[in-house]
mmCIF file of C-alpha atoms (C1' of nucleotides) in Angstrom:
data_model
loop_
_atom_site.group_PDB
_atom_site.id
_atom_site.type_symbol
_atom_site.label_atom_id
_atom_site.label_comp_id
_atom_site.label_asym_id
_atom_site.label_seq_id
_atom_site.Cartn_x
_atom_site.Cartn_y
_atom_site.Cartn_z
ATOM 1 C CA MET A 1 66.641 44.227 31.940
ATOM 2 C CA ALA A 2 69.012 46.834 33.281
ATOM 3 C CA SER A 3 72.635 45.967 33.767
ATOM 4 C CA PRO A 4 74.764 46.419 36.885
ATOM 5 C CA GLY A 5 77.007 48.353 34.587
ATOM 6 C CA SER A 6 74.179 50.758 35.268
ATOM 7 C CA PRO A 7 74.857 54.175 36.771
ATOM 8 C CA VAL A 8 74.469 52.809 40.272
ATOM 9 C CA VAL A 9 77.957 51.423 40.251
ATOM 10 C CA GLU A 10 79.374 54.824 39.493
ATOM 11 C CA LEU A 11 77.112 56.546 41.965
ATOM 12 C CA VAL A 12 77.788 54.309 44.902
ATOM 13 C CA PHE A 13 80.928 52.337 44.315
ATOM 14 C CA GLY A 14 83.358 55.009 43.299
ATOM 15 C CA ARG A 15 86.472 55.586 45.366
ATOM 16 C CA TRP A 16 85.610 56.359 49.026
ATOM 17 C CA THR A 17 81.918 56.615 48.284
ATOM 18 C CA SER A 18 80.667 53.413 49.794
ATOM 19 C CA HIS A 19 83.065 53.875 52.660
ATOM 20 C CA VAL A 20 81.580 57.280 53.487
ATOM 21 C CA LEU A 21 78.041 56.024 53.137
ATOM 22 C CA TRP A 22 78.680 53.012 55.297
ATOM 23 C CA THR A 23 80.336 55.076 58.010
ATOM 24 C CA LEU A 24 77.519 57.586 58.082
ATOM 25 C CA ALA A 25 74.906 54.853 58.079
ATOM 26 C CA ASN A 26 76.438 53.241 61.138
ATOM 27 C CA HIS A 27 77.265 56.333 63.190
ATOM 28 C CA GLY A 28 74.366 58.551 62.271
ATOM 29 C CA ARG A 29 75.001 62.266 62.141
ATOM 30 C CA MET A 30 78.713 63.078 61.921
ATOM 31 C CA ARG A 31 80.917 66.115 61.656
ATOM 32 C CA PHE A 32 83.492 66.639 58.954
ATOM 33 C CA GLY A 33 86.369 65.997 61.303
ATOM 34 C CA GLU A 34 84.834 62.816 62.629
ATOM 35 C CA LEU A 35 84.492 61.487 59.133
ATOM 36 C CA ARG A 36 88.117 62.284 58.460
ATOM 37 C CA GLU A 37 89.201 60.284 61.456
ATOM 38 C CA HIS A 38 87.010 57.311 60.702
ATOM 39 C CA ILE A 39 87.964 57.216 57.058
ATOM 40 C CA SER A 40 91.636 57.092 57.666
ATOM 41 C CA ALA A 41 93.964 58.401 54.990
ATOM 42 C CA VAL A 42 91.473 60.459 53.088
ATOM 43 C CA THR A 43 92.575 64.032 52.505
ATOM 44 C CA PRO A 44 90.195 66.908 53.195
ATOM 45 C CA LYS A 45 90.053 67.854 49.533
ATOM 46 C CA VAL A 46 88.950 64.460 48.368
ATOM 47 C CA LEU A 47 86.564 63.984 51.273
ATOM 48 C CA THR A 48 84.901 67.255 50.416
ATOM 49 C CA GLN A 49 84.570 66.225 46.785
ATOM 50 C CA ARG A 50 82.889 62.966 47.697
ATOM 51 C CA LEU A 51 80.618 64.627 50.233
ATOM 52 C CA ARG A 52 79.474 67.198 47.673
ATOM 53 C CA GLN A 53 78.820 64.507 45.130
ATOM 54 C CA LEU A 54 76.846 62.426 47.600
ATOM 55 C CA GLU A 55 74.879 65.478 48.627
ATOM 56 C CA ARG A 56 74.100 66.360 45.040
ATOM 57 C CA ASP A 57 72.933 62.832 44.332
ATOM 58 C CA GLY A 58 70.625 62.940 47.340
ATOM 59 C CA PHE A 59 72.406 60.407 49.525
ATOM 60 C CA ILE A 60 73.445 62.699 52.332
ATOM 61 C CA SER A 61 72.316 65.970 53.839
ATOM 62 C CA ARG A 62 74.600 68.739 55.015
ATOM 63 C CA ALA A 63 73.742 70.966 57.964
ATOM 64 C CA TYR A 64 75.828 74.057 58.480
ATOM 65 C CA HIS A 65 75.747 75.701 61.898
ATOM 66 C CA PRO A 66 77.116 79.247 61.776
ATOM 67 C CA GLU A 67 78.825 79.251 65.123
ATOM 68 C CA MET A 68 82.387 79.927 66.143
ATOM 69 C CA PRO A 69 84.114 77.672 65.474
ATOM 70 C CA PRO A 70 81.830 76.492 62.691
ATOM 71 C CA ARG A 71 80.130 73.127 62.870
ATOM 72 C CA VAL A 72 78.932 71.033 59.976
ATOM 73 C CA GLU A 73 77.054 67.795 60.229
ATOM 74 C CA TYR A 74 76.402 65.184 57.608
ATOM 75 C CA GLU A 75 73.693 62.560 57.694
ATOM 76 C CA CYS A 76 72.301 59.817 55.508
ATOM 77 C CA THR A 77 69.037 60.522 53.738
ATOM 78 C CA PRO A 78 66.372 57.853 53.315
ATOM 79 C CA LEU A 79 67.751 57.321 49.831
ATOM 80 C CA ALA A 80 71.080 56.238 51.315
ATOM 81 C CA ILE A 81 69.312 54.087 53.857
ATOM 82 C CA SER A 82 67.634 52.289 50.999
ATOM 83 C CA LEU A 83 71.062 51.077 49.918
ATOM 84 C CA ARG A 84 71.486 49.097 53.092
ATOM 85 C CA PRO A 85 70.291 45.745 51.718
ATOM 86 C CA ILE A 86 72.926 45.996 49.023
ATOM 87 C CA PHE A 87 75.700 46.769 51.478
ATOM 88 C CA THR A 88 74.556 44.024 53.783
ATOM 89 C CA GLN A 89 74.648 41.514 50.995
ATOM 90 C CA ILE A 90 78.119 42.618 49.994
ATOM 91 C CA VAL A 91 79.384 42.129 53.506
ATOM 92 C CA GLU A 92 77.773 38.704 53.674
ATOM 93 C CA TRP A 93 79.334 37.760 50.374
ATOM 94 C CA SER A 94 82.715 38.872 51.677
ATOM 95 C CA ASP A 95 82.456 36.712 54.729
ATOM 96 C CA ALA A 96 81.407 33.728 52.673
ATOM 97 C CA HIS A 97 83.603 33.972 49.607
ATOM 98 C CA LEU A 98 86.594 36.226 50.060
ATOM 99 C CA ASP A 99 88.743 33.270 50.982
ATOM 100 C CA ASP A 100 87.771 31.642 47.717
ATOM 101 C CA VAL A 101 89.193 34.616 45.865
ATOM 102 C CA ARG A 102 92.415 34.410 47.829
ATOM 103 C CA GLU A 103 92.689 30.722 47.054
ATOM 104 C CA ALA A 104 91.951 31.318 43.373
ATOM 105 C CA ARG A 105 94.764 33.829 43.226
ATOM 106 C CA ARG A 106 97.154 31.472 44.901
ATOM 107 C CA GLN A 107 96.318 28.846 42.314
ATOM 108 C CA PHE A 108 96.633 31.274 39.426
ATOM 109 C CA ASP A 109 99.878 32.754 40.628
ATOM 110 C CA GLY A 110 101.452 29.359 40.947
ATOM 111 C CA GLY A 111 100.930 28.722 44.631
ATOM 112 C CA VAL A 112 103.843 30.898 45.612
ATOM 113 C CA ALA A 113 103.547 34.641 45.697
ATOM 114 C CA ALA A 114 101.647 36.995 47.918
ATOM 115 C CA ASP A 115 97.931 37.484 48.083
ATOM 116 C CA GLN A 116 97.250 40.954 49.358
ATOM 117 C CA LEU A 117 93.596 41.734 49.151
ATOM 118 C CA MET B 1 81.596 44.086 61.025
ATOM 119 C CA ALA B 2 83.329 44.388 57.716
ATOM 120 C CA SER B 3 82.832 47.467 55.609
ATOM 121 C CA PRO B 4 81.707 47.708 52.006
ATOM 122 C CA GLY B 5 84.875 49.633 51.533
ATOM 123 C CA SER B 6 86.045 46.041 51.692
ATOM 124 C CA PRO B 7 87.996 44.499 48.832
ATOM 125 C CA VAL B 8 84.816 43.318 47.167
ATOM 126 C CA VAL B 9 84.153 46.712 45.726
ATOM 127 C CA GLU B 10 87.508 46.719 44.011
ATOM 128 C CA LEU B 11 87.157 43.141 42.888
ATOM 129 C CA VAL B 12 83.733 43.412 41.386
ATOM 130 C CA PHE B 13 82.893 47.037 40.776
ATOM 131 C CA GLY B 14 85.949 48.222 38.967
ATOM 132 C CA ARG B 15 85.618 49.647 35.493
ATOM 133 C CA TRP B 16 83.975 47.134 33.111
ATOM 134 C CA THR B 17 84.130 44.352 35.663
ATOM 135 C CA SER B 18 80.524 44.097 36.669
ATOM 136 C CA HIS B 19 79.518 44.643 33.076
ATOM 137 C CA VAL B 20 81.567 41.662 31.931
ATOM 138 C CA LEU B 21 80.322 39.498 34.777
ATOM 139 C CA TRP B 22 76.738 40.414 34.134
ATOM 140 C CA THR B 23 76.999 39.740 30.418
ATOM 141 C CA LEU B 24 78.601 36.369 30.964
ATOM 142 C CA ALA B 25 76.089 35.436 33.615
ATOM 143 C CA ASN B 26 73.206 36.106 31.266
ATOM 144 C CA HIS B 27 74.587 34.608 28.062
ATOM 145 C CA GLY B 28 76.529 31.692 29.456
ATOM 146 C CA ARG B 29 79.669 30.676 27.616
ATOM 147 C CA MET B 30 80.918 33.414 25.291
ATOM 148 C CA ARG B 31 83.787 33.998 22.917
ATOM 149 C CA PHE B 32 86.123 36.955 23.116
ATOM 150 C CA GLY B 33 84.593 38.570 20.047
ATOM 151 C CA GLU B 34 81.067 38.159 21.349
ATOM 152 C CA LEU B 35 81.998 39.908 24.548
ATOM 153 C CA ARG B 36 83.505 42.756 22.584
ATOM 154 C CA GLU B 37 80.279 43.254 20.690
ATOM 155 C CA HIS B 38 78.068 43.068 23.742
ATOM 156 C CA ILE B 39 80.236 45.362 25.792
ATOM 157 C CA SER B 40 80.268 48.139 23.306
ATOM 158 C CA ALA B 41 83.185 50.547 23.253
ATOM 159 C CA VAL B 42 85.643 48.441 25.158
ATOM 160 C CA THR B 43 88.999 48.056 23.455
ATOM 161 C CA PRO B 44 90.589 44.620 23.148
ATOM 162 C CA LYS B 45 93.458 45.598 25.385
ATOM 163 C CA VAL B 46 91.282 46.642 28.263
ATOM 164 C CA LEU B 47 88.894 43.749 27.812
ATOM 165 C CA THR B 48 91.800 41.347 28.008
ATOM 166 C CA GLN B 49 93.056 43.021 31.153
ATOM 167 C CA ARG B 50 89.709 42.674 32.866
ATOM 168 C CA LEU B 51 89.251 39.097 31.713
ATOM 169 C CA ARG B 52 92.665 38.122 33.078
ATOM 170 C CA GLN B 53 91.908 39.791 36.360
ATOM 171 C CA LEU B 54 88.554 38.076 36.651
ATOM 172 C CA GLU B 55 90.138 34.752 35.804
ATOM 173 C CA ARG B 56 92.851 35.244 38.401
ATOM 174 C CA ASP B 57 90.293 36.091 41.040
ATOM 175 C CA GLY B 58 88.326 32.961 40.225
ATOM 176 C CA PHE B 59 85.242 34.588 38.721
ATOM 177 C CA ILE B 60 85.552 33.269 35.191
ATOM 178 C CA SER B 61 87.154 30.344 33.423
ATOM 179 C CA ARG B 62 88.976 30.510 30.128
ATOM 180 C CA ALA B 63 88.935 27.680 27.609
ATOM 181 C CA TYR B 64 91.377 27.850 24.751
ATOM 182 C CA HIS B 65 90.648 25.689 21.714
ATOM 183 C CA PRO B 66 93.731 25.341 19.521
ATOM 184 C CA GLU B 67 91.990 25.339 16.184
ATOM 185 C CA MET B 68 92.378 27.489 13.112
ATOM 186 C CA PRO B 69 91.193 30.117 13.539
ATOM 187 C CA PRO B 70 91.606 29.920 17.299
ATOM 188 C CA ARG B 71 88.590 29.898 19.563
ATOM 189 C CA VAL B 72 88.462 31.023 23.174
ATOM 190 C CA GLU B 73 85.485 30.777 25.448
ATOM 191 C CA TYR B 74 84.837 32.422 28.754
ATOM 192 C CA GLU B 75 82.353 31.326 31.359
ATOM 193 C CA CYS B 76 81.260 32.265 34.843
ATOM 194 C CA THR B 77 82.443 30.092 37.692
ATOM 195 C CA PRO B 78 80.215 29.242 40.656
ATOM 196 C CA LEU B 79 81.987 32.032 42.500
ATOM 197 C CA ALA B 80 80.685 34.544 39.974
ATOM 198 C CA ILE B 81 77.243 32.989 40.127
ATOM 199 C CA SER B 82 77.272 33.588 43.857
ATOM 200 C CA LEU B 83 77.359 37.313 43.118
ATOM 201 C CA ARG B 84 73.957 37.190 41.476
ATOM 202 C CA PRO B 85 71.942 38.224 44.537
ATOM 203 C CA ILE B 86 74.043 41.351 44.774
ATOM 204 C CA PHE B 87 73.579 42.236 41.135
ATOM 205 C CA THR B 88 69.884 41.528 41.326
ATOM 206 C CA GLN B 89 69.517 43.837 44.254
ATOM 207 C CA ILE B 90 71.410 46.563 42.484
ATOM 208 C CA VAL B 91 69.134 46.320 39.493
ATOM 209 C CA GLU B 92 66.088 46.428 41.733
ATOM 210 C CA TRP B 93 67.439 49.453 43.518
ATOM 211 C CA SER B 94 67.998 51.150 40.173
ATOM 212 C CA ASP B 95 64.459 50.603 39.101
ATOM 213 C CA ALA B 96 63.127 51.878 42.376
ATOM 214 C CA HIS B 97 65.384 54.821 43.137
ATOM 215 C CA LEU B 98 67.322 56.053 40.144
ATOM 216 C CA ASP B 99 64.687 58.659 39.462
ATOM 217 C CA ASP B 100 65.151 59.945 42.987
ATOM 218 C CA VAL B 101 68.789 60.592 42.216
ATOM 219 C CA ARG B 102 67.880 62.431 39.054
ATOM 220 C CA GLU B 103 65.429 64.545 40.970
ATOM 221 C CA ALA B 104 67.943 65.244 43.724
ATOM 222 C CA ARG B 105 70.394 66.490 41.139
ATOM 223 C CA ARG B 106 67.827 68.704 39.542
ATOM 224 C CA GLN B 107 67.135 70.245 42.921
ATOM 225 C CA PHE B 108 70.782 70.668 43.764
ATOM 226 C CA ASP B 109 71.684 72.129 40.408
ATOM 227 C CA GLY B 110 68.937 74.687 40.662
ATOM 228 C CA GLY B 111 66.271 73.015 38.617
ATOM 229 C CA VAL B 112 67.842 73.995 35.348
ATOM 230 C CA ALA B 113 70.764 72.101 33.930
ATOM 231 C CA ALA B 114 71.123 68.632 32.526
ATOM 232 C CA ASP B 115 70.912 65.374 34.383
ATOM 233 C CA GLN B 116 72.931 62.828 32.493
ATOM 234 C CA LEU B 117 73.206 59.646 34.468
ATOM 235 C "C1'" DC C 1 90.325 35.089 15.654
ATOM 236 C "C1'" DC C 2 92.376 36.433 19.805
ATOM 237 C "C1'" DG C 3 94.905 38.776 21.575
ATOM 238 C "C1'" DT C 4 99.967 41.901 22.502
ATOM 239 C "C1'" DA C 5 102.816 45.940 21.933
ATOM 240 C "C1'" DT C 6 103.266 50.863 21.974
ATOM 241 C "C1'" DC C 7 102.257 55.317 22.620
ATOM 242 C "C1'" DC C 8 99.725 58.917 24.427
ATOM 243 C "C1'" DC C 9 96.842 61.502 27.413
ATOM 244 C "C1'" DT C 10 93.459 62.578 30.561
ATOM 245 C "C1'" DT C 11 92.187 62.845 35.185
ATOM 246 C "C1'" DA C 12 91.416 61.235 39.680
ATOM 247 C "C1'" DG C 13 93.644 61.686 43.574
ATOM 248 C "C1'" DG C 14 97.536 62.928 46.959
ATOM 249 C "C1'" DA C 15 100.597 66.555 49.347
ATOM 250 C "C1'" DT C 16 100.813 70.848 51.097
ATOM 251 C "C1'" DA C 17 99.613 75.327 52.444
ATOM 252 C "C1'" DC C 18 96.283 78.668 53.395
ATOM 253 C "C1'" DT C 19 91.507 81.165 54.726
ATOM 254 C "C1'" DG C 20 86.575 82.558 56.627
ATOM 255 C "C1'" DC D 1 86.662 73.754 62.369
ATOM 256 C "C1'" DA D 2 85.765 73.022 57.837
ATOM 257 C "C1'" DG D 3 86.957 73.478 54.122
ATOM 258 C "C1'" DT D 4 89.780 75.951 49.363
ATOM 259 C "C1'" DA D 5 93.574 76.743 46.433
ATOM 260 C "C1'" DT D 6 97.531 74.953 43.944
ATOM 261 C "C1'" DC D 7 100.484 71.959 42.284
ATOM 262 C "C1'" DC D 8 101.873 67.459 40.903
ATOM 263 C "C1'" DT D 9 102.158 62.533 39.723
ATOM 264 C "C1'" DA D 10 101.149 58.217 38.209
ATOM 265 C "C1'" DA D 11 98.227 55.019 36.565
ATOM 266 C "C1'" DG D 12 94.475 53.578 34.120
ATOM 267 C "C1'" DG D 13 92.500 53.747 29.857
ATOM 268 C "C1'" DG D 14 91.966 54.725 24.819
ATOM 269 C "C1'" DA D 15 93.790 54.540 19.919
ATOM 270 C "C1'" DT D 16 96.326 52.239 16.803
ATOM 271 C "C1'" DA D 17 98.994 48.752 14.740
ATOM 272 C "C1'" DC D 18 100.865 44.351 14.607
ATOM 273 C "C1'" DG D 19 101.674 39.037 15.739
ATOM 274 C "C1'" DG D 20 100.721 33.686 16.442
#
DNA sequence: CCGTATCCCTTAGGATACTG
DNA sequence: CAGTATCCTAAGGGATACGG
């Protein structure tokens, strides 16, 4: 039986990765600038890195339109779409159990200090 | 709707984390040394860090037996068990689509170079 | 046996500025 | 507009050795 320490975690749950995928999945085709706005606080360098990686791994497609000014659009491939059940389940788990984590921390920390998730 | 850029990713899919959780879920109660063996290549320092974090977040419990030599046992809490559907789905996705990723890379890289996942 | 204590070092990622 | 090019830092790990 494979382990969830499997490559998938690295492929999909690296920094920014799931965020990009989720955004693209919900908005459909998006331009570079749009992604930047939606994924607040990501710098263009890092966003580009993640986009290239996701493209290489087959999760997104990149369409370059040689106009002036240039226009580039990114879109989820079917492979990325196939991740949806996983994302959905993660969101459901969050809604159901995130408070439990907060409470566990409060207990562990001695009931006092902060609990920034 | 929450995003999978949500805290869950950090909680569960950090380095080693899912691996530890998965191992504990499958073997039940385990000692520190057993975990070290099963999670090959993790150093005691880092393993301890992850175990503490998981304990703080309520995913595992730690039982210290003051014997000689000392014995410590870790175990999944119900909260960790509740992650199972997610892990299961990840494993299923791996089996179904990991080859697609490999193929996508081959394409992207020009059909030649390696494809270490 | 189950960790801590140090030290070191890579490397991902941020800030900033610039170009086709 | 959509990225590159550079520089920089800080933080997470790894190796190693020791302690209760």
